[in-house]
Short mmCIF file of C-alpha atoms in Angstrom, two decimals:
data_model
loop_
_atom_site.label_atom_id
_atom_site.label_comp_id
_atom_site.label_asym_id
_atom_site.label_seq_id
_atom_site.Cartn_x
_atom_site.Cartn_y
_atom_site.Cartn_z
CA MET A 1 146.70 55.27 1.29
CA LYS A 2 144.57 53.22 3.54
CA ALA A 3 143.57 55.29 6.74
CA PRO A 4 144.91 54.34 9.83
CA VAL A 5 143.70 52.06 12.45
CA ARG A 6 142.75 53.78 15.30
CA LYS A 7 142.80 51.03 17.87
CA LYS A 8 140.09 51.24 20.26
CA PRO A 9 140.92 52.47 24.22
CA GLN A 10 140.47 49.75 26.62
CA ALA A 11 138.02 49.93 29.11
CA LYS A 12 138.85 50.81 32.14
CA SER A 13 138.18 48.18 35.06
CA PRO A 14 135.38 49.18 37.33
CA ARG A 15 136.17 50.98 40.32
CA ALA A 16 133.62 48.85 42.03
CA LEU A 17 135.76 46.17 41.38
CA LYS A 18 139.15 47.57 43.07
CA ARG A 19 139.64 47.31 47.29
CA PRO A 20 140.92 50.24 48.10
CA GLY A 21 144.08 50.04 50.52
CA PRO A 22 144.95 46.76 52.84
CA VAL A 23 142.47 44.49 53.80
CA GLY A 24 141.31 45.72 57.36
CA GLY A 25 143.16 48.96 56.97
CA LEU A 26 141.16 52.47 57.40
CA ARG A 27 140.24 52.61 53.78
CA ASP A 28 139.38 49.24 53.35
CA THR A 29 136.87 49.15 56.55
CA ASN A 30 135.42 52.69 55.19
CA ARG A 31 134.39 50.57 51.87
CA LEU A 32 132.85 48.03 53.51
CA GLN A 33 130.87 50.01 55.56
CA LYS A 34 129.25 51.96 52.85
CA THR A 35 128.82 48.97 50.35
CA GLN A 36 126.92 47.34 53.38
CA ALA A 37 124.94 50.64 54.12
CA ILE A 38 124.05 50.90 50.35
CA ARG A 39 122.68 47.03 50.08
CA GLU A 40 120.74 47.61 53.29
CA ALA A 41 119.09 50.49 51.55
CA ALA A 42 118.63 48.99 48.28
CA LEU A 43 117.34 45.49 50.12
CA SER A 44 114.79 47.06 51.99
CA LEU A 45 113.69 49.33 49.01
CA PHE A 46 113.56 46.49 46.47
CA LEU A 47 111.11 44.30 49.31
CA ASP A 48 108.35 47.14 49.47
CA LEU A 49 108.87 48.31 45.55
CA GLY A 50 109.85 45.58 43.63
CA ILE A 51 113.22 45.78 41.65
CA GLU A 52 112.20 47.52 38.80
CA ARG A 53 110.64 50.52 40.55
CA VAL A 54 113.92 50.99 42.41
CA SER A 55 116.30 53.10 41.16
CA VAL A 56 119.78 54.12 41.73
CA ASP A 57 119.06 57.63 43.00
CA ASP A 58 116.17 55.80 45.33
CA ILE A 59 118.44 53.87 46.72
CA MET A 60 121.76 56.22 47.47
CA ARG A 61 118.75 58.61 48.74
CA ALA A 62 117.95 55.84 51.21
CA ALA A 63 121.40 55.51 52.03
CA LYS A 64 121.95 59.01 52.46
CA MET A 65 125.02 58.78 50.02
CA ALA A 66 125.64 61.24 46.68
CA LYS A 67 124.22 59.08 43.89
CA GLY A 68 127.88 59.16 42.48
CA SER A 69 129.36 57.08 45.14
CA PHE A 70 127.27 54.18 43.98
CA TYR A 71 129.84 53.40 41.09
CA ARG A 72 132.74 53.39 43.19
CA TYR A 73 131.25 50.20 44.77
CA PHE A 74 129.14 48.71 42.03
CA THR A 75 128.91 48.82 38.08
CA ASP A 76 125.07 48.33 38.22
CA GLN A 77 122.01 47.97 39.79
CA ALA A 78 122.32 44.21 38.57
CA GLN A 79 125.74 43.97 40.36
CA LEU A 80 124.05 44.88 43.55
CA VAL A 81 120.99 42.37 43.51
CA GLU A 82 123.94 39.58 42.49
CA GLU A 83 125.47 40.71 45.92
CA LEU A 84 122.59 40.45 47.98
CA VAL A 85 121.68 36.60 46.67
CA ARG A 86 125.17 35.07 46.37
CA PRO A 87 125.51 34.01 50.17
CA LEU A 88 122.13 32.64 49.61
CA LYS A 89 122.96 31.11 46.33
CA THR A 90 126.12 29.29 47.64
CA GLN A 91 124.27 27.61 50.19
CA MET A 92 121.66 26.44 48.10
CA VAL A 93 123.71 24.94 45.33
CA ALA A 94 125.79 23.09 48.03
CA VAL A 95 122.79 21.74 49.44
CA LEU A 96 120.92 20.58 46.43
CA ASP A 97 124.20 19.34 44.65
CA GLY A 98 124.63 17.25 47.84
CA CYS A 99 121.20 15.99 47.40
CA LEU A 100 121.62 14.79 43.92
CA THR A 101 124.55 12.94 44.89
CA GLU A 102 122.90 11.53 47.84
CA ILE A 103 119.97 10.26 45.55
CA GLU A 104 121.96 9.16 43.12
CA GLN A 105 123.73 6.69 46.30
CA ALA A 106 120.08 6.37 47.81
CA PHE A 107 118.53 2.68 47.31
CA THR A 108 115.78 2.49 49.79
CA ARG A 109 113.30 5.00 50.34
CA SER A 110 114.32 5.67 53.83
CA ALA A 111 117.80 6.83 52.09
CA GLN A 112 115.60 8.78 50.16
CA ASN A 113 113.32 10.62 52.19
CA GLU A 114 116.57 11.25 54.32
CA ALA A 115 118.05 13.46 51.56
CA TYR A 116 114.69 15.27 50.76
CA SER A 117 114.33 16.03 54.22
CA ASN A 118 118.18 17.54 54.63
CA VAL A 119 117.11 19.81 51.42
CA GLY A 120 114.16 21.07 53.40
CA ARG A 121 115.97 21.39 56.96
CA VAL A 122 118.77 23.14 54.83
CA LEU A 123 116.15 25.37 53.54
CA ALA A 124 114.37 26.23 56.22
CA GLY A 125 118.08 27.25 58.17
CA LEU A 126 118.36 29.61 55.07
CA LEU A 127 115.09 31.67 55.76
CA VAL A 128 116.29 32.06 59.05
CA GLU A 129 119.95 33.11 58.03
CA TYR A 130 118.86 35.26 55.21
CA PRO A 131 115.01 36.53 55.44
CA GLY A 132 116.04 39.99 53.31
CA PRO A 133 117.54 38.06 50.33
CA VAL A 134 115.10 34.68 50.34
CA ARG A 135 111.84 36.76 50.35
CA LEU A 136 113.51 39.13 47.70
CA TYR A 137 114.11 36.02 45.72
CA LEU A 138 110.99 34.49 46.27
CA GLN A 139 109.15 37.93 45.08
CA GLU A 140 111.00 38.48 42.21
CA SER A 141 111.67 34.99 40.66
CA ARG A 142 108.64 34.81 38.59
CA ALA A 143 108.97 37.70 36.56
CA PRO A 144 110.76 38.54 33.40
CA ALA A 145 114.26 38.16 33.60
CA VAL A 146 115.69 41.84 32.78
CA GLY A 147 117.58 44.21 33.93
CA ALA A 148 118.79 44.30 37.99
CA ARG A 149 116.26 41.08 38.37
CA VAL A 150 118.66 38.39 35.87
CA PRO A 151 120.66 37.46 38.47
CA ILE A 152 117.46 36.60 40.40
CA ILE A 153 116.06 34.19 37.40
CA GLU A 154 119.69 32.63 37.00
CA LEU A 155 119.48 31.22 40.55
CA SER A 156 115.61 30.15 39.78
CA ARG A 157 116.55 28.39 36.52
CA LEU A 158 119.44 27.04 38.35
CA VAL A 159 117.28 25.32 41.34
CA THR A 160 114.75 24.37 38.83
CA ARG A 161 117.30 22.48 36.75
CA TYR A 162 118.71 20.90 40.21
CA ALA A 163 115.44 19.95 41.29
CA ILE A 164 114.69 18.10 37.60
CA ASP A 165 117.96 16.32 37.89
CA ILE A 166 117.19 14.97 41.47
CA THR A 167 113.47 14.09 40.63
CA SER A 168 115.26 12.05 37.36
CA SER A 169 117.92 10.48 39.50
CA ALA A 170 114.83 9.11 42.15
CA LEU A 171 113.00 8.30 38.84
CA GLU A 172 115.58 6.50 37.39
CA GLN A 173 116.23 4.32 40.98
CA GLY A 174 112.70 3.21 41.03
CA LEU A 175 111.77 5.40 44.11
CA ILE A 176 109.11 7.22 42.89
CA LYS A 177 106.03 7.10 40.57
CA ASN A 178 106.52 7.69 36.78
CA VAL A 179 105.62 10.99 36.65
CA HIS A 180 107.40 13.42 33.85
CA PRO A 181 110.33 14.95 36.17
CA SER A 182 109.70 18.10 35.52
CA VAL A 183 106.05 18.23 36.62
CA SER A 184 107.21 16.45 39.78
CA ALA A 185 109.78 18.97 40.63
CA LEU A 186 108.21 21.94 39.84
CA THR A 187 105.45 20.88 41.86
CA VAL A 188 107.91 20.31 44.55
CA VAL A 189 109.59 23.69 43.88
CA GLY A 190 106.29 25.58 43.44
CA THR A 191 104.83 24.08 46.49
CA THR A 192 108.01 24.75 48.80
CA GLU A 193 108.61 28.14 47.88
CA ARG A 194 105.03 29.22 48.53
CA LEU A 195 105.61 27.73 52.13
CA LEU A 196 108.41 29.58 52.68
CA TYR A 197 106.79 32.95 51.48
CA ALA A 198 103.83 32.34 53.75
CA VAL A 199 106.18 31.96 56.72
CA LEU A 200 107.92 35.18 55.97
CA LEU A 201 104.77 36.76 55.14
CA GLY A 202 103.79 35.93 58.53
CA GLU A 203 100.88 33.37 57.80
CA ASP A 204 99.88 30.80 60.30
CA ILE A 205 101.40 27.30 58.70
CA GLY A 206 103.23 26.30 62.23
CA PRO A 207 106.96 26.35 63.30
CA VAL A 208 108.87 26.55 60.40
CA GLU A 209 111.62 24.07 61.27
CA HIS A 210 108.21 21.49 61.18
CA VAL A 211 107.23 22.68 57.33
CA ALA A 212 110.30 21.09 55.08
CA ASP A 213 109.36 17.70 57.10
CA HIS A 214 105.58 18.04 56.28
CA VAL A 215 106.05 19.11 52.75
CA THR A 216 108.93 16.33 52.28
CA ARG A 217 106.24 14.02 53.37
CA MET A 218 103.34 14.88 51.55
CA ILE A 219 104.96 15.14 48.41
CA LEU A 220 107.05 11.64 48.93
CA ASP A 221 104.28 9.39 49.80
CA GLY A 222 101.97 11.23 46.94
CA LEU A 223 104.98 9.74 44.65
CA LYS A 224 106.64 6.93 45.96
CA ALA A 225 106.55 3.88 43.82
#
């Protein structure tokens, strides 16, 4: 006789994904306060030490909470990092998607310049609105895609793909020189990210609202057809 096939127990949904009580209720408010405390503690440690050197113990100690409480709100550190950069990612994707559409419809150099300038202005705004997550992204986006850093590397790759698509579209319309799109795109991304990081480090490069326009002008003047 064949041995009976045992059914594997189905994995329970992580408690972190369940919202306790009605929205706006006491339990829901308590949950939001605790998850915010964990996020703030984690972000501070990540910025000071780097993601790889921070453990759940470190985070919960800084948040003044028991270690076990972490798993009531997050499945792991990768999910925590993903939540830290989610607002930044949402707005970055929106502006890059908008820029791609504008470039595809830009048949004049002035329209192209305006599309790129819009990206720069929005990125400068994100720097002011989300300085911590932006700095975390800039610090970690060049490191190996392992562990809790994976959400940041995925965002970095997404930004690069958009930059290449935008550059390819501009090239097809004859708006820029015939340089390989990846070379142009990575030059723009690398320059912009380094300058944004300089702002966050307090380096003297002038007002942040002017940085984007300066970069746009320099790059487009150099690449214009």
